[in-house]
Every structure is written in C-alpha cells, then in structure tokens.
CSV table of N, CA, C and O in Angstrom, one decimal:
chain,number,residue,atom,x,y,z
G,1,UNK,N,143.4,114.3,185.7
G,1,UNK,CA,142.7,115.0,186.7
G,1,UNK,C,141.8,116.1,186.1
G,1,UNK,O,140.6,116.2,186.4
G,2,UNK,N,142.8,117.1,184.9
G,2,UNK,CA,141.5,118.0,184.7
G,2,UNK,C,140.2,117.8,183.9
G,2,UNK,O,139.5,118.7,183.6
G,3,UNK,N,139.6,115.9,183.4
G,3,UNK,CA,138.9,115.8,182.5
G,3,UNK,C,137.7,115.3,183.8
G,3,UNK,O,136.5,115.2,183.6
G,4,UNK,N,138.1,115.2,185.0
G,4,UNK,CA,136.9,115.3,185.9
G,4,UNK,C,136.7,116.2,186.3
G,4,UNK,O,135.6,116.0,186.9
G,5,UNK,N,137.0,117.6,186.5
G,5,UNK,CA,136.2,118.8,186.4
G,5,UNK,C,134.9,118.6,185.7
G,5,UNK,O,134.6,117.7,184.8
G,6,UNK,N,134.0,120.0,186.3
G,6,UNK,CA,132.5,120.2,185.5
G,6,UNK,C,133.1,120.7,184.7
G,6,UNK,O,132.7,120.2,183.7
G,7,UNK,N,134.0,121.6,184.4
G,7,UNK,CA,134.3,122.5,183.4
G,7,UNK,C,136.0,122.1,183.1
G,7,UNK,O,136.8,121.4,183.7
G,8,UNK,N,136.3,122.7,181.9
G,8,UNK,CA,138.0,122.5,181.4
G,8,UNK,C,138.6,123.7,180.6
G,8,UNK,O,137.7,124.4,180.3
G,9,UNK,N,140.1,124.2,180.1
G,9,UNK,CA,140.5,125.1,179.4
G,9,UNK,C,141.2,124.3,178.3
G,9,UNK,O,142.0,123.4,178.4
G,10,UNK,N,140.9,124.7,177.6
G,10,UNK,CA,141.6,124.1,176.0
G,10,UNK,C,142.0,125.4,175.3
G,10,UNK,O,141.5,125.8,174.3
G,11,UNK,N,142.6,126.0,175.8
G,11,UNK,CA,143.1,127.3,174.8
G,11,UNK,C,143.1,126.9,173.2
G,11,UNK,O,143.5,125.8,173.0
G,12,UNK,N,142.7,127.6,172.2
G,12,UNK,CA,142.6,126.9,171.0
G,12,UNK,C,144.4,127.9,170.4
G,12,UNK,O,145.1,127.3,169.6
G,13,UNK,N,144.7,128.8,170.8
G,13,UNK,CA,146.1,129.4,170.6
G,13,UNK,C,146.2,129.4,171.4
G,13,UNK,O,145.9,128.4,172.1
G,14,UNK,N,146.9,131.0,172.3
G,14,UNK,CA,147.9,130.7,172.9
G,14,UNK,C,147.3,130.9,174.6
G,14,UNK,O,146.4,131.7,174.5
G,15,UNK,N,147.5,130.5,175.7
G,15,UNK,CA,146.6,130.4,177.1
G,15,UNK,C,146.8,131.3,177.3
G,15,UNK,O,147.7,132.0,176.9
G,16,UNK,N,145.8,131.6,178.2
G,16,UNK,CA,145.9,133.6,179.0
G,16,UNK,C,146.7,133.4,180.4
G,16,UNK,O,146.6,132.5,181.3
G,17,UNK,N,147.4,134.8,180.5
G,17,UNK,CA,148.3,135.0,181.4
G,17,UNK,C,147.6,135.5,182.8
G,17,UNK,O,146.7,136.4,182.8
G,18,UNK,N,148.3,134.8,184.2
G,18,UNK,CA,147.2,135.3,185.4
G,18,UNK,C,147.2,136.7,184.9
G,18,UNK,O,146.0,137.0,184.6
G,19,UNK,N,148.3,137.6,184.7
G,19,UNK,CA,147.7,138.9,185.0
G,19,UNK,C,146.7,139.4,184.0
G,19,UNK,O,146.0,140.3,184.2
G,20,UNK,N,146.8,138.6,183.0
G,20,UNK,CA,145.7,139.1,181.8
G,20,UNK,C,144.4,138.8,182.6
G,20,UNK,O,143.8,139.7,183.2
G,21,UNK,N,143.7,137.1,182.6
G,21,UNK,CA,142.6,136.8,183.0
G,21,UNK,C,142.3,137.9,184.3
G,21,UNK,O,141.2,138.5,184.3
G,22,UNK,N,143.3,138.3,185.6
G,22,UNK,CA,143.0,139.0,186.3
G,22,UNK,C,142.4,140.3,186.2
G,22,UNK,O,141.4,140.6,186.9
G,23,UNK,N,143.3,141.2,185.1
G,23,UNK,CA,142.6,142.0,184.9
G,23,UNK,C,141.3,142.2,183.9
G,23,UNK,O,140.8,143.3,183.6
G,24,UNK,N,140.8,141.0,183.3
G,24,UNK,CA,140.2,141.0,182.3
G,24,UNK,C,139.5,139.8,182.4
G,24,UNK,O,140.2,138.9,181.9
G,25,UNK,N,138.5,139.4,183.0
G,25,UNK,CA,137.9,138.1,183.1
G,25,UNK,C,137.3,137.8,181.6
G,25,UNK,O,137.1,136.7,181.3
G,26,UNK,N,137.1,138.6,180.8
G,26,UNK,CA,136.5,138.1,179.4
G,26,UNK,C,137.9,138.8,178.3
G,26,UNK,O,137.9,139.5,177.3
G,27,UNK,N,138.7,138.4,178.9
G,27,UNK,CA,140.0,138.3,178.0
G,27,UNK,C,140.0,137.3,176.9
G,27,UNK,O,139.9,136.2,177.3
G,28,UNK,N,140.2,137.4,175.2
G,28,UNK,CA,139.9,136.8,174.3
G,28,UNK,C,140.8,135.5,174.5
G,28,UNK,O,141.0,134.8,173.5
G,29,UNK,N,141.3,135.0,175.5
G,29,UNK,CA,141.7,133.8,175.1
G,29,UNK,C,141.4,133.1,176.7
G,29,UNK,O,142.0,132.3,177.4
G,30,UNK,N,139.8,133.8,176.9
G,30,UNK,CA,139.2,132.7,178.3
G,30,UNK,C,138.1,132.7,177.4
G,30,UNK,O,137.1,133.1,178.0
G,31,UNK,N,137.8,132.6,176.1
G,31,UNK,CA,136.9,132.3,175.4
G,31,UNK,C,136.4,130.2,175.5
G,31,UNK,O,135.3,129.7,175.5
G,32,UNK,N,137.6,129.5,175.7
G,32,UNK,CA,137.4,128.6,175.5
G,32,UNK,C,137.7,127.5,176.7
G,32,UNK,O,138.3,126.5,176.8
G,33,UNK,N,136.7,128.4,177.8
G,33,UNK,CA,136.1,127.3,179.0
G,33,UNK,C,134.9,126.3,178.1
G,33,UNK,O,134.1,126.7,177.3
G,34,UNK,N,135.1,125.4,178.5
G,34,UNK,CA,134.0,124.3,178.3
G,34,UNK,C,133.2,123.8,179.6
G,34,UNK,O,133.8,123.8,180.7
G,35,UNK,N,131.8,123.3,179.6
G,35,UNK,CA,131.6,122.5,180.3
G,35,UNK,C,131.6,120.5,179.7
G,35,UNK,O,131.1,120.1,178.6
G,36,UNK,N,132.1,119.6,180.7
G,36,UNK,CA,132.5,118.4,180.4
G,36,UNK,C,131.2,117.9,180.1
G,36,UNK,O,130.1,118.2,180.5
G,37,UNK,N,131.6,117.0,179.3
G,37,UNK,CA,130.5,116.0,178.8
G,37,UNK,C,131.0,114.6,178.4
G,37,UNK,O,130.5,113.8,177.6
G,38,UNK,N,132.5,114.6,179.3
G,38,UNK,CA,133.0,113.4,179.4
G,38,UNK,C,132.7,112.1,180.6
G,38,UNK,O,132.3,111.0,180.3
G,39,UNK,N,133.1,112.5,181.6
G,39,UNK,CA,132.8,112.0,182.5
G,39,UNK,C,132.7,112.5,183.4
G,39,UNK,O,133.6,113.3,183.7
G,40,UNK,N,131.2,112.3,184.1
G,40,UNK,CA,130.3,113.2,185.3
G,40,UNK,C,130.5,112.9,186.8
G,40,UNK,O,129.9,111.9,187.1
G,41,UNK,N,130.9,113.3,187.5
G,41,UNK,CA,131.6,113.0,188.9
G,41,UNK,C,130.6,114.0,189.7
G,41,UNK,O,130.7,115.2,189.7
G,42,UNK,N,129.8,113.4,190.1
G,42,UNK,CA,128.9,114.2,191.0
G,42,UNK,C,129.1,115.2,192.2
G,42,UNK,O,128.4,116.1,192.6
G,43,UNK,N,130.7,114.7,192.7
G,43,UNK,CA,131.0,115.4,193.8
G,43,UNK,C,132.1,116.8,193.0
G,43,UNK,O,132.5,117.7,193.7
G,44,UNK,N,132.4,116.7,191.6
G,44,UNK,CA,133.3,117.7,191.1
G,44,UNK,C,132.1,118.5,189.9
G,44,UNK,O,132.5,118.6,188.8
G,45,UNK,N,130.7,119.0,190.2
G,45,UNK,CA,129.9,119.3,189.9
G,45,UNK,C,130.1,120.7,190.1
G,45,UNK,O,130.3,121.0,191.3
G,46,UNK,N,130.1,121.9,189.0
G,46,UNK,CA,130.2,123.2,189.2
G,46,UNK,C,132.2,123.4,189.5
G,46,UNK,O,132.6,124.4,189.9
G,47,UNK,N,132.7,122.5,189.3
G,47,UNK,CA,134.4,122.5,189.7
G,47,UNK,C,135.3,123.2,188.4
G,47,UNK,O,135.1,122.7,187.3
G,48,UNK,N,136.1,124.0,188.6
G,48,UNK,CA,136.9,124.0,187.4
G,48,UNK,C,138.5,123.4,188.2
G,48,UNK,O,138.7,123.6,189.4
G,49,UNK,N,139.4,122.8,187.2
G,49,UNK,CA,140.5,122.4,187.4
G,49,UNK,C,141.2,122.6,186.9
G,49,UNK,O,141.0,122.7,185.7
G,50,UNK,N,142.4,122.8,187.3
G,50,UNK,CA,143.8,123.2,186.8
G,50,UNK,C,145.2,122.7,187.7
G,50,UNK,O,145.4,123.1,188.8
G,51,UNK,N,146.1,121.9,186.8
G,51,UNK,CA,147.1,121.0,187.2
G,51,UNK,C,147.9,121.2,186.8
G,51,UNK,O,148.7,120.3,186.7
G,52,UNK,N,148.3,122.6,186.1
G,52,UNK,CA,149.3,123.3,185.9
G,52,UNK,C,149.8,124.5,187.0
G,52,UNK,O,151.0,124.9,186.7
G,53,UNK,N,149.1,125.1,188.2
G,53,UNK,CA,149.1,125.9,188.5
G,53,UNK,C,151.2,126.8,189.0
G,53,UNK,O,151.4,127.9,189.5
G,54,UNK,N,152.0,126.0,188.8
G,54,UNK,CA,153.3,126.2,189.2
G,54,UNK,C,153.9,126.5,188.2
G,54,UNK,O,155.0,127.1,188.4
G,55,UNK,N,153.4,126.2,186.5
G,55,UNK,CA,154.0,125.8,186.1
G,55,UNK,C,154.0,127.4,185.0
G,55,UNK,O,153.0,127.9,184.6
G,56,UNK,N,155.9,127.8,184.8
G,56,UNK,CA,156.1,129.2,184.2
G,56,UNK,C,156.8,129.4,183.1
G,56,UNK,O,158.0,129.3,183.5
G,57,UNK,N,156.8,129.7,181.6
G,57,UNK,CA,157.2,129.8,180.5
G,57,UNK,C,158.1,130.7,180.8
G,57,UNK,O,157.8,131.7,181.5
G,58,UNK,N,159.6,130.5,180.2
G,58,UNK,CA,160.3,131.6,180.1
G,58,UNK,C,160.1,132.9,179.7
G,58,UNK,O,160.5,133.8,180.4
G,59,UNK,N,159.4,133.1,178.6
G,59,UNK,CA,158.9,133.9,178.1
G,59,UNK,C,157.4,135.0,179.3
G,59,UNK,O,157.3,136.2,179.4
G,60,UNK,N,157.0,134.5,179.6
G,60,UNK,CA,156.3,134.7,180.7
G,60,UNK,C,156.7,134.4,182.0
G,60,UNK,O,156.4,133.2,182.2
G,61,UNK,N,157.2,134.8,183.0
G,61,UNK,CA,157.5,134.0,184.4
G,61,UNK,C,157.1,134.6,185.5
G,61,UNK,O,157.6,135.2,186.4
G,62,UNK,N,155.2,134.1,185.1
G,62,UNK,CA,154.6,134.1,186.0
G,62,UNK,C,153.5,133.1,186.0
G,62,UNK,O,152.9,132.7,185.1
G,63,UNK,N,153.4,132.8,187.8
G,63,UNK,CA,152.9,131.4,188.4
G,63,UNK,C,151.2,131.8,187.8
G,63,UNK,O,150.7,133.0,187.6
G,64,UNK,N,150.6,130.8,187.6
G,64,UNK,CA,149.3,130.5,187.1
G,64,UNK,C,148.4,130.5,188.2
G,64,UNK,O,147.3,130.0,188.0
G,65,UNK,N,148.8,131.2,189.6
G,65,UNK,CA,147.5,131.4,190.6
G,65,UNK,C,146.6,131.6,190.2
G,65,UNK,O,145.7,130.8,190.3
G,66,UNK,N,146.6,132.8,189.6
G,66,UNK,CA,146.1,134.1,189.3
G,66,UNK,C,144.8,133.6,188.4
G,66,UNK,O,143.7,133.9,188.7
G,67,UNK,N,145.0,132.6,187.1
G,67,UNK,CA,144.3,131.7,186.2
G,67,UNK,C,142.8,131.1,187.0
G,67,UNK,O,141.6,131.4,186.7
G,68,UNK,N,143.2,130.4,187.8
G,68,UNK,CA,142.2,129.8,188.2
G,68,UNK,C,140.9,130.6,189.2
G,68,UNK,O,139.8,130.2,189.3
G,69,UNK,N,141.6,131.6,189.9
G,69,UNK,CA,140.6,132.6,190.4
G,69,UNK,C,139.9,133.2,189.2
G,69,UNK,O,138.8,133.5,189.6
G,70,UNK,N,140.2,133.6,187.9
G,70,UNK,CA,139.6,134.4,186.5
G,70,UNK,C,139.0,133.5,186.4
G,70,UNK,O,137.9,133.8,186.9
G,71,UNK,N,139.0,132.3,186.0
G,71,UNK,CA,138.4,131.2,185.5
G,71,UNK,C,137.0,131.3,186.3
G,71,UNK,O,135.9,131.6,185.8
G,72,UNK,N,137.1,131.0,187.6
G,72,UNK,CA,135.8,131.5,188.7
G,72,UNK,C,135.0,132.2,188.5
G,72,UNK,O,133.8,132.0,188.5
G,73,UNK,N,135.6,133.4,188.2
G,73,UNK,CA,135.2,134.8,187.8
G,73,UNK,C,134.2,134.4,186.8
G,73,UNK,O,133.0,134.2,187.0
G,74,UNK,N,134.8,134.3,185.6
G,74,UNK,CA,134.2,134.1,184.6
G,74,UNK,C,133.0,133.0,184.2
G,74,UNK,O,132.1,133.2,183.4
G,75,UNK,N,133.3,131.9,184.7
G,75,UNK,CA,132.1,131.0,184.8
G,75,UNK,C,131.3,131.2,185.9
G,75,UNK,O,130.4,130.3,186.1
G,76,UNK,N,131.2,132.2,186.8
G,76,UNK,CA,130.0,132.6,188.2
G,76,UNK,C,129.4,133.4,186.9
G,76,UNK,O,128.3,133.1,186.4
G,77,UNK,N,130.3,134.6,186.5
G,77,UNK,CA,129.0,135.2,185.1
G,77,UNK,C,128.7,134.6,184.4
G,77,UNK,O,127.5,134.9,184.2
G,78,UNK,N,129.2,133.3,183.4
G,78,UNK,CA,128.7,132.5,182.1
G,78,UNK,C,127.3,132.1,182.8
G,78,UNK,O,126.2,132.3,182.4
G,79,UNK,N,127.7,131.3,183.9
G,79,UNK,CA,126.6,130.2,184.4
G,79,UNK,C,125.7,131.2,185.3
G,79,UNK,O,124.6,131.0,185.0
G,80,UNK,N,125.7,132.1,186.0
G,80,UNK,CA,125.5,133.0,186.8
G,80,UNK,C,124.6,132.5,187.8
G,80,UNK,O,123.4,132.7,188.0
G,81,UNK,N,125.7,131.4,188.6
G,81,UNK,CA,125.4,130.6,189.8
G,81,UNK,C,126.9,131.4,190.7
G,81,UNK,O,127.8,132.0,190.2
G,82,UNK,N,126.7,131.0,192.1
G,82,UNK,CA,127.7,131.3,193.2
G,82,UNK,C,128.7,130.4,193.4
G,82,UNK,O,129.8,130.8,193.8
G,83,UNK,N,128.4,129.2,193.0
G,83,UNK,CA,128.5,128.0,193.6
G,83,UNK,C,129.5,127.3,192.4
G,83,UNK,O,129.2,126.2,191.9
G,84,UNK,N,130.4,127.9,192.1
G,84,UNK,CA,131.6,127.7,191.5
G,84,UNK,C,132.7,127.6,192.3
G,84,UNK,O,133.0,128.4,193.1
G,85,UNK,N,133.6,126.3,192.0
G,85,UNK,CA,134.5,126.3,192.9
G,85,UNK,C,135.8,126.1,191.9
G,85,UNK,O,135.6,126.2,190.6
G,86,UNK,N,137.1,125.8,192.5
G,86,UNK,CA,138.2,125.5,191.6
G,86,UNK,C,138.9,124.5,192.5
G,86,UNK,O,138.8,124.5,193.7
G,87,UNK,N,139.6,123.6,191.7
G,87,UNK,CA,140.8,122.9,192.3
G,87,UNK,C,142.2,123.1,191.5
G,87,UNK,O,142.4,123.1,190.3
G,88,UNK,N,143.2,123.4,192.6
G,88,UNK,CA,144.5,123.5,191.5
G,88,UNK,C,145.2,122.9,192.5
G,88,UNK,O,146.3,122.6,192.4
C-alpha cells in the first residue's frame, strides 16, 4: 500500500518519533521523504502513506498519529503546495 503513495518514508537509521516530527517538522530523521517514481496512481497524487500508524516499540510507546500529520507539515513546505493529503 505505501509504494502507491506520491510520496514515501524510508528512514535510512532510525524513524522519527510522533512527538519528535510534531515538535520539529524538519527533525533530522524526516530527512528522507521521497517522492515515488514507482508507480503513478493518479488518484493518490500529492498523497503521503503510512500503514504503520498503531504500531509501538517498547522502547518508545507511542502511537504513530502524530507521524503522519509532520509528514504533511513538512511536504506542504518542501513542495509548497496546500494540497497535500495523507492516508494511514
């Protein structure tokens, strides 16, 4: 599901925590949004996705809401369009 998104997260270490991305939309580990250049779905155009959103590391035990609204955040400034949406 997340390789039809316009966009994707590949953390290259370790992924950013809702509360980090929330308080920090250019937090050093939302460095590595992409946009897809896999396969193009017209109607998931400007979309970012995330299908993890439940999911909590012991170590951390907190829900990934928080992730996907940063993510918005931060691609309405990269791209500096409105019209960014998310699916989780």
């Amino acid at each position: 599901m997340a390789i039809l998104g316009d966009y994707y997260y590949v953390p290259s270490h370790q992924g950013v925590q809702s509360s980090e991305i929330l308080n920090d939309p250019f937090h050093h580990n939302t460095k590595d949004i992409y946009r897809s250049d896999f396969i193009k779905v017209p109607f998931l155009k400007n979309v970012i996705i995330d299908t993890h959103l439940d999911r909590i590391d012991r170590n951390h035990p907190e829900t990934r809401y928080g992730i996907i609204y940063g993510f918005m955040a931060r691609l309405v400034h990269d791209t500096n369009r409105f019209s960014v949406f998310a699916i989780g």
